[in-house]
PDB file of C-alpha atoms and ligand atoms in Angstrom:
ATOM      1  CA  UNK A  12     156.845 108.940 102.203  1.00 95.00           C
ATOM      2  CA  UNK A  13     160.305 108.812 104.481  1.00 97.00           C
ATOM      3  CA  UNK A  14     161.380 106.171 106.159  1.00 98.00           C
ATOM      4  CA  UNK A  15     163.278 106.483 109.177  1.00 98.00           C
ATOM      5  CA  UNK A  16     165.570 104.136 110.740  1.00 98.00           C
ATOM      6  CA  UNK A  17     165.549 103.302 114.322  1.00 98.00           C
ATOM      7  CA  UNK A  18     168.630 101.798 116.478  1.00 98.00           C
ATOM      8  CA  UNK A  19     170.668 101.486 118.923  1.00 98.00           C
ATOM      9  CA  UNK A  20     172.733  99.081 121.023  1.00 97.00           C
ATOM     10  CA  UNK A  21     170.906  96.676 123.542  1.00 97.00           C
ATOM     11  CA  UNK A  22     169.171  98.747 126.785  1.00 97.00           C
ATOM     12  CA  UNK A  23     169.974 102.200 124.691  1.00 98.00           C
ATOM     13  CA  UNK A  24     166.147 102.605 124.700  1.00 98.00           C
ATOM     14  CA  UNK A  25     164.606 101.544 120.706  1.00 98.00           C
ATOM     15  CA  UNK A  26     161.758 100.278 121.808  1.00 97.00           C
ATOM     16  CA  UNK A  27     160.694 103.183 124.288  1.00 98.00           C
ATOM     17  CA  UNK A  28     161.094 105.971 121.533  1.00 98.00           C
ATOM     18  CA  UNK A  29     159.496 103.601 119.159  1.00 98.00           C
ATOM     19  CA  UNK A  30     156.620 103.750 121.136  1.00 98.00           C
ATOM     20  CA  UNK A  31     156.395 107.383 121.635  1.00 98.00           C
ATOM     21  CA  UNK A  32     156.456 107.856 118.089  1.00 98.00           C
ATOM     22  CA  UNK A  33     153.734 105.121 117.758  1.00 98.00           C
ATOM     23  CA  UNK A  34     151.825 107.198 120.234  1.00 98.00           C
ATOM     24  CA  UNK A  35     152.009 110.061 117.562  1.00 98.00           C
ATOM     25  CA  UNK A  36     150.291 107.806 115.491  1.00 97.00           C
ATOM     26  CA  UNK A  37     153.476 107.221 113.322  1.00 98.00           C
ATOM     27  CA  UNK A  38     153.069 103.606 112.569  1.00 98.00           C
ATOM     28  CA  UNK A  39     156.818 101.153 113.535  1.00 98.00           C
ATOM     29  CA  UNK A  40     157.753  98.180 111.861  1.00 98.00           C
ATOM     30  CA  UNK A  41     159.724  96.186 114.842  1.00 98.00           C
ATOM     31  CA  UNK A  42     162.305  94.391 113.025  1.00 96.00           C
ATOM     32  CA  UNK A  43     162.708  91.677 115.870  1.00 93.00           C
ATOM     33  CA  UNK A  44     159.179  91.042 115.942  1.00 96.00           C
ATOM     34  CA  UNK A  45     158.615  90.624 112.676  1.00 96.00           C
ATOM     35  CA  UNK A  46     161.856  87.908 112.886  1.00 94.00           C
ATOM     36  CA  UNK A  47     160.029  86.208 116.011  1.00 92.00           C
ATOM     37  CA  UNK A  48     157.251  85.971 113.793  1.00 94.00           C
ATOM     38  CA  UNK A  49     158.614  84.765 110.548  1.00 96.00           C
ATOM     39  CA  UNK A  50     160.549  82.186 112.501  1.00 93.00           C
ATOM     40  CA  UNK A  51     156.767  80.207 113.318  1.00 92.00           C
ATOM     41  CA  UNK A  52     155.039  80.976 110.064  1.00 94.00           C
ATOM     42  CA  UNK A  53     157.452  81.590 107.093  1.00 95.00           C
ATOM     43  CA  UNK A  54     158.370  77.503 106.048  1.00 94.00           C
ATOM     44  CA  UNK A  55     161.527  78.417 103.920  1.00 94.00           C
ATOM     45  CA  UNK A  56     162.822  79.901 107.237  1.00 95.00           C
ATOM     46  CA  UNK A  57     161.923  77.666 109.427  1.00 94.00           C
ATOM     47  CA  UNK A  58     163.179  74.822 107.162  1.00 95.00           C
ATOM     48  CA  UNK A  59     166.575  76.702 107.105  1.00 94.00           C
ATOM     49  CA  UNK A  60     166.264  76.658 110.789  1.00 94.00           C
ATOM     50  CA  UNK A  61     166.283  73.143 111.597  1.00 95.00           C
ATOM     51  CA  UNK A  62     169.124  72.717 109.095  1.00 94.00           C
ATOM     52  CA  UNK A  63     170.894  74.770 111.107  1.00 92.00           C
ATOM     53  CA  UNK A  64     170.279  74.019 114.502  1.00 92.00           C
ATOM     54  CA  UNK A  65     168.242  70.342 114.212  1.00 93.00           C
ATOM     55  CA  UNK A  66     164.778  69.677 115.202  1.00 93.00           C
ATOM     56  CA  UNK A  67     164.994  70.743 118.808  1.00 93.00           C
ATOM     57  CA  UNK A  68     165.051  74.190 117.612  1.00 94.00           C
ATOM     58  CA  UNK A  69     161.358  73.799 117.673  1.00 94.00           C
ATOM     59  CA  UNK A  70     159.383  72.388 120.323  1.00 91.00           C
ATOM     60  CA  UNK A  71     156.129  69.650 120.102  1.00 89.00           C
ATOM     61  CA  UNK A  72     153.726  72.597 119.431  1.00 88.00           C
ATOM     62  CA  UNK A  73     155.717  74.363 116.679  1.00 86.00           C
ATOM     63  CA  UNK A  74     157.029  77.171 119.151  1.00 90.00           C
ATOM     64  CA  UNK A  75     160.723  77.822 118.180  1.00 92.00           C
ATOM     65  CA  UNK A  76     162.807  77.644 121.499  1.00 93.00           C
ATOM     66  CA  UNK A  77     164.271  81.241 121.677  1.00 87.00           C
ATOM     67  CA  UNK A  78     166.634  80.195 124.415  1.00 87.00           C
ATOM     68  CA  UNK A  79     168.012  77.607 123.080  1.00 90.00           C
ATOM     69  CA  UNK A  80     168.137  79.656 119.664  1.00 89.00           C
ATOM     70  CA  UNK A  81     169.972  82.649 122.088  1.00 85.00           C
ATOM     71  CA  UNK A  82     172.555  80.172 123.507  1.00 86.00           C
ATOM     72  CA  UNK A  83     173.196  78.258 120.666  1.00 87.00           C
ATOM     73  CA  UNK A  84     173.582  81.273 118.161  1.00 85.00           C
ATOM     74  CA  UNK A  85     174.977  84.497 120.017  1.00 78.00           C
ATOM     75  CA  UNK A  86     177.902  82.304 121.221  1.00 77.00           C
ATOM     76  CA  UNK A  87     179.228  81.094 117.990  1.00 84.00           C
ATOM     77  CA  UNK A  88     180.114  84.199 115.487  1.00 84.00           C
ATOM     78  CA  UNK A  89     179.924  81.524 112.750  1.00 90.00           C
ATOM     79  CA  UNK A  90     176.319  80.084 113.758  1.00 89.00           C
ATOM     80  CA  UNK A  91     175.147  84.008 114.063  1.00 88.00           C
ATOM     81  CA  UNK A  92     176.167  84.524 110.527  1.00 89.00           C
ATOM     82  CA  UNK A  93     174.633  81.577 109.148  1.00 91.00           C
ATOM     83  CA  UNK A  94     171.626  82.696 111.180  1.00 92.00           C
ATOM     84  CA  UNK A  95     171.694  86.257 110.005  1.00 90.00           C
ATOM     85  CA  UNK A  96     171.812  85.510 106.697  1.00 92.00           C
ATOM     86  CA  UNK A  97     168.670  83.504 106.854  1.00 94.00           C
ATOM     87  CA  UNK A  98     166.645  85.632 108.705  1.00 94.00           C
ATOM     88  CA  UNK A  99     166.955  89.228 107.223  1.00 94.00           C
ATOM     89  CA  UNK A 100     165.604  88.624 103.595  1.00 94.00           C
ATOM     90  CA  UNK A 101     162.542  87.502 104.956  1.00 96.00           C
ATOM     91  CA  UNK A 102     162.278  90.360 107.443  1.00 95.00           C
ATOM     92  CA  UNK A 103     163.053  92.488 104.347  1.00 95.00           C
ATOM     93  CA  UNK A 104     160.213  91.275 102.285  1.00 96.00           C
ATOM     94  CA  UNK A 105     157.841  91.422 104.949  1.00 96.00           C
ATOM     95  CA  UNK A 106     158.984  95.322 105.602  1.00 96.00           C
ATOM     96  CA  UNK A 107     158.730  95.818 101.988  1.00 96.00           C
ATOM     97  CA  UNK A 108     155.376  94.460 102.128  1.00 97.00           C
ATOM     98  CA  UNK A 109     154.205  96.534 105.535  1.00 98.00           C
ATOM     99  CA  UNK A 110     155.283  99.892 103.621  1.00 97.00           C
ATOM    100  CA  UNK A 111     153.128  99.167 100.587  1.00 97.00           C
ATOM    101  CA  UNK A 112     150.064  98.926 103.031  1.00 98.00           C
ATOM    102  CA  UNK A 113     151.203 101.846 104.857  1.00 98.00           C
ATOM    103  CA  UNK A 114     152.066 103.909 101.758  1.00 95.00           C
ATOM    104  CA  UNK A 115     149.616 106.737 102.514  1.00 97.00           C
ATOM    105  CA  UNK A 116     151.438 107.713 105.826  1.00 97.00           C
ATOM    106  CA  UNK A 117     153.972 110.500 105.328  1.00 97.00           C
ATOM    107  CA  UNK A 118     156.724 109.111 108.015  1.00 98.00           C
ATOM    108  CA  UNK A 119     157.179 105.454 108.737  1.00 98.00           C
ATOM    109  CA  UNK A 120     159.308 103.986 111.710  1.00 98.00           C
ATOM    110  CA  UNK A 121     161.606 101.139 111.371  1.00 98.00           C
ATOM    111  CA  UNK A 122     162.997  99.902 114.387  1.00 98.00           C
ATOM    112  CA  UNK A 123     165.811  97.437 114.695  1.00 97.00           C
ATOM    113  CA  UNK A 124     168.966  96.725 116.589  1.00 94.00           C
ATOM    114  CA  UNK A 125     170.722  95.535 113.230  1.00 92.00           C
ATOM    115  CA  UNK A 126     170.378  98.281 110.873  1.00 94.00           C
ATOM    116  CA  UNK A 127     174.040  97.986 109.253  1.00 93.00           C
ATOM    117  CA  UNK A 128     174.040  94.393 109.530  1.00 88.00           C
ATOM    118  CA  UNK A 129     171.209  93.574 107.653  1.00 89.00           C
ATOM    119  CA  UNK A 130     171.936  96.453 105.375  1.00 89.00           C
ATOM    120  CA  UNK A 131     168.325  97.833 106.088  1.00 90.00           C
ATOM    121  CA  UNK A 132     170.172 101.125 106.452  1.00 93.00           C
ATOM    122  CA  UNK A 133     169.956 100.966 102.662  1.00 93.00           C
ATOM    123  CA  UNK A 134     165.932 101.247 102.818  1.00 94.00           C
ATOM    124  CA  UNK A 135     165.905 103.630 104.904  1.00 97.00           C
ATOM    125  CA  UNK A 136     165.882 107.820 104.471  1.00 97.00           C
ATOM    126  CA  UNK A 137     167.748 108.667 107.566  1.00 98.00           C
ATOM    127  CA  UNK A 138     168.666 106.964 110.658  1.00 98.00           C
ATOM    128  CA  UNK A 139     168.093 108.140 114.223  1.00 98.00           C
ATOM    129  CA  UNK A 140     170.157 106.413 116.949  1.00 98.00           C
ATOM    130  CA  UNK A 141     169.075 106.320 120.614  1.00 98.00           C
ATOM    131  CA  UNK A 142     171.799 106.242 123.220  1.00 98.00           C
ATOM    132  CA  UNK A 143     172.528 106.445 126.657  1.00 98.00           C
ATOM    133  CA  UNK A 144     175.741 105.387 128.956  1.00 98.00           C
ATOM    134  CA  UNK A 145     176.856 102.230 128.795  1.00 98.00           C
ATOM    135  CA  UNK A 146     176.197 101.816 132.729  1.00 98.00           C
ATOM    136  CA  UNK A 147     172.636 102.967 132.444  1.00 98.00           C
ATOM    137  CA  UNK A 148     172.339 100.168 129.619  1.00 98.00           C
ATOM    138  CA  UNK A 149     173.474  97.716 131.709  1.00 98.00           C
ATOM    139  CA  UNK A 150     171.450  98.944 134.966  1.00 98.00           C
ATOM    140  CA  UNK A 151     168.346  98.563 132.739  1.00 98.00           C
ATOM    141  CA  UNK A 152     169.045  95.670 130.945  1.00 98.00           C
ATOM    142  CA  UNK A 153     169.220  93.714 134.257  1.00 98.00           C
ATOM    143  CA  UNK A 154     166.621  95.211 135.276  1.00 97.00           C
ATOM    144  CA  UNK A 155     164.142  94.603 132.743  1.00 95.00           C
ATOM    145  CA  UNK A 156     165.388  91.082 131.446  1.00 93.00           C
ATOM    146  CA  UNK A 157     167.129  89.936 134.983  1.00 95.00           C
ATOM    147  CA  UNK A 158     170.468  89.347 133.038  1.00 94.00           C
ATOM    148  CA  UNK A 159     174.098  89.760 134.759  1.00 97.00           C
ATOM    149  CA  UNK A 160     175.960  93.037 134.114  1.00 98.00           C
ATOM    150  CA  UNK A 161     178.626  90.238 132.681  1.00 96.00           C
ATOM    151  CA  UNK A 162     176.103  89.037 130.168  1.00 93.00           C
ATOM    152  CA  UNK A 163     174.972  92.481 128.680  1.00 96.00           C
ATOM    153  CA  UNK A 164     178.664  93.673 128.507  1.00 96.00           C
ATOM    154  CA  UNK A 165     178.953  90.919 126.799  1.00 92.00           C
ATOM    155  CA  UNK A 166     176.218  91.609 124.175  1.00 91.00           C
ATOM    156  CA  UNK A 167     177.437  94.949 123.981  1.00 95.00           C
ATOM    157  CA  UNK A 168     180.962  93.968 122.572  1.00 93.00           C
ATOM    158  CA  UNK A 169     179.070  91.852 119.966  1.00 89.00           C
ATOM    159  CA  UNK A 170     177.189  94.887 118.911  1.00 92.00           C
ATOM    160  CA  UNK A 171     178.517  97.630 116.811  1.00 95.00           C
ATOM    161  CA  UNK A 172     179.846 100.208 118.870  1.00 97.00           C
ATOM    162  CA  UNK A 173     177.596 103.239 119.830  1.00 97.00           C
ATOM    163  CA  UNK A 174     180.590 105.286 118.647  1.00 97.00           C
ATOM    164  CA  UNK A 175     180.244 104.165 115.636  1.00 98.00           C
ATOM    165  CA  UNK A 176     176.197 104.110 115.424  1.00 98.00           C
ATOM    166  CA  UNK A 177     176.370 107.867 116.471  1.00 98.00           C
ATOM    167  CA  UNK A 178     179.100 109.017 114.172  1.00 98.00           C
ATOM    168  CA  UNK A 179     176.845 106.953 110.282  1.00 97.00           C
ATOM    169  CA  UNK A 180     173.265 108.571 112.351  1.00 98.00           C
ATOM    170  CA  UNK A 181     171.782 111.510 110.739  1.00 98.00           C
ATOM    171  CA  UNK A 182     169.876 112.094 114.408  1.00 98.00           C
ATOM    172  CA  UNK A 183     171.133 111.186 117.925  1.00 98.00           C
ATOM    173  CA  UNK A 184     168.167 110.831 120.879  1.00 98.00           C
ATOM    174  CA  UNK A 185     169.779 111.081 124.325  1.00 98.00           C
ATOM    175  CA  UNK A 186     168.142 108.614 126.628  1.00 98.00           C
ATOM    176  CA  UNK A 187     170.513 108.950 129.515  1.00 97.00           C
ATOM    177  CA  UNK A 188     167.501 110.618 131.315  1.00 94.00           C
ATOM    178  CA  UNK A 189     168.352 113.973 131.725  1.00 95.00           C
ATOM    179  CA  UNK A 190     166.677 115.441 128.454  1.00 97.00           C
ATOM    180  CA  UNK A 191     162.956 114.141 127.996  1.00 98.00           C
ATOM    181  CA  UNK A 192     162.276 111.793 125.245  1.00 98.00           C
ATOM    182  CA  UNK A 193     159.319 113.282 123.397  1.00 98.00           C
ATOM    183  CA  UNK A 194     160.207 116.589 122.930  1.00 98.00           C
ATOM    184  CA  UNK A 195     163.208 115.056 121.202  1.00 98.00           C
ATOM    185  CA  UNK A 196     160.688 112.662 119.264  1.00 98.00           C
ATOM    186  CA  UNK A 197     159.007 115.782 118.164  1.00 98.00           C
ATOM    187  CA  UNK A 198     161.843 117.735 117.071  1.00 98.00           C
ATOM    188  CA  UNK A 199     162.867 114.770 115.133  1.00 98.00           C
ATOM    189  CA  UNK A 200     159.402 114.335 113.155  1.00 98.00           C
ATOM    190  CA  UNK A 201     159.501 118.046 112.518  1.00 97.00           C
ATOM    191  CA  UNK A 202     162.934 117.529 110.731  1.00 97.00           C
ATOM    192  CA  UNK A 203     162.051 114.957 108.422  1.00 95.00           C
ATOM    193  CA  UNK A 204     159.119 116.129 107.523  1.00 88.00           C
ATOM    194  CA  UNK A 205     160.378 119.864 106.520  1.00 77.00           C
TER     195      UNK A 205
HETATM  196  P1  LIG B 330     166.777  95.803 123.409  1.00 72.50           P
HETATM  197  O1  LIG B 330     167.897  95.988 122.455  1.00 72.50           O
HETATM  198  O2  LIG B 330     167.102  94.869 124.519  1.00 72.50           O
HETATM  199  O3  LIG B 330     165.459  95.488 122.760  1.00 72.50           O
HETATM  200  P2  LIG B 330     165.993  98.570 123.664  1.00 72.50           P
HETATM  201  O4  LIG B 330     167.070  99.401 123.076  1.00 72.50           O
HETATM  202  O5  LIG B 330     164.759  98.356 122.868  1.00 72.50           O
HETATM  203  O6  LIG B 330     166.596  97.204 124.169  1.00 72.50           O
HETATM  204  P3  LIG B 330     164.222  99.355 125.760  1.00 72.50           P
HETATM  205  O7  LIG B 330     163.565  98.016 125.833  1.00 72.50           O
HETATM  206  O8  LIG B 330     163.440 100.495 125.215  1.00 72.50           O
HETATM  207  O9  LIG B 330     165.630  99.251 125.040  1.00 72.50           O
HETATM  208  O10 LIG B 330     164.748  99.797 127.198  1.00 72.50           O
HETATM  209  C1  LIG B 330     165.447  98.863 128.037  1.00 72.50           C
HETATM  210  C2  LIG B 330     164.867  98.984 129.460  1.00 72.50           C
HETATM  211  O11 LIG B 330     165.190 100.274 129.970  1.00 72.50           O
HETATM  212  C3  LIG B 330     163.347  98.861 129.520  1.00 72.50           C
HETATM  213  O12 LIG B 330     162.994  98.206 130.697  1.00 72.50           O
HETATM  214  C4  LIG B 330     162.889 100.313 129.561  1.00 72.50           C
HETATM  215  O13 LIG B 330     161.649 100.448 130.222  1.00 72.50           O
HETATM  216  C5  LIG B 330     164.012 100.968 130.338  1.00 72.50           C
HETATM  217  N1  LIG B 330     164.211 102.365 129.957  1.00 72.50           N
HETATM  218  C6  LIG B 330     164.389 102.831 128.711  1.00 72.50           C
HETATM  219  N2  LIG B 330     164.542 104.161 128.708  1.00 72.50           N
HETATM  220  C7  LIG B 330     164.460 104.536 130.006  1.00 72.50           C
HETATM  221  C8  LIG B 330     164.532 105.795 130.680  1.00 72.50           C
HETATM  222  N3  LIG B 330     164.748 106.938 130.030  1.00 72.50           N
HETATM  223  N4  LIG B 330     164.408 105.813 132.025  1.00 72.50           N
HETATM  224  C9  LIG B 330     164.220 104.655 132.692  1.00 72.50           C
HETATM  225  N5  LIG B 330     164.143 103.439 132.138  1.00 72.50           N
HETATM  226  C10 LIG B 330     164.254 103.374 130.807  1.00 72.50           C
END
């Protein structure tokens, strides 16, 4: 069985090509929402969080407040590291744990925006990046989660650079919209799979 990475910076387009390979019924372990999910029903983590961030971080029915989470966090490079270092274990043991009961599928997806970060990289067989101009991100970004262009620029300097992402990737797929995505997809899975 391979494993193959998926990234990308924010708006590049992971969770479109994840879903084109999950249409060719390769199965994708989303990294962030296997976090989202861990963050309401794994205690350690949860514990962790309100030592971090108090009791608000949670709301009266147990839902963790994301926004709150996003503001408090993503502003503060020192809260973000705390944060990160509490939240990938788990979401390593749980991959861990989805690949054993998907251990009879030849090619398995993993799809996350902090590959290198979280040092999932490491898990993983090869790594395919998805990128697209950085004014496309933004356009789509905005678009889809009605942020200001100031606000994903913004995210975008946090994030590794997609310079960077494309130069450690063993496979780039161009989402700037010119070349269609599941030919690409395809090409990809008959790669890895040689
Ligand atoms: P994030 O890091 O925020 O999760 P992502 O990399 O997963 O982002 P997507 O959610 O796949 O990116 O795409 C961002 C937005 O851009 C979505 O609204 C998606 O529908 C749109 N989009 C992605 N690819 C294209 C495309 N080729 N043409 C038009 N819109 C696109």
């Amino acid at each position: 069985m391979k494993i193959l990475a998926l990234t990308g910076g924010i708006g590049s387009g992971k969770s479109t090509v994840a879903e084109i390979f999950r249409i060719l019924g390769i199965p994708v372990f989303d990294a962030d929402s296997a976090a989202k999910e861990l963050y309401e029903t794994n205690p350690a983590l949860r514990k962790g969080l309100i030592a971090l961030f108090g009791r608000g971080i949670y709301d009266e029915n147990n839902k963790l407040n994301t926004k709150l989470l996003a503001s408090t966090a993503f502003n503060d490079p020192v809260r973000l590291a705390q944060l990160n270092k509490l939240v990938h274990p788990p979401v390593i043991e749980y991959f861990c744990e989805w690949k054993q009961k998907h251990g009879n599928y030849p090619l398995l997806v993993h799809e996350t925006a902090l590959l290198y970060e979280a040092g999932l990289d490491k898990l993983s067989d090869y790594v395919a990046v998805v990128t697209a101009a950085e004014n496309l991100r933004i356009e789509r970004v905005c678009r889809n989660k009605g942020w200001s262009p100031e606000q994903v620029r913004e995210r975008i300097r946090r994030q590794l650079s997609q310079d960077l992402l494309k130069s450690k990737a063993d496979f780039i797929i161009d989402n700037n919209g010119q070349l269609a995505l599941l030919p690409q997809v395809i090409e990809l899975i008959k790669k890895v799979q040689n």
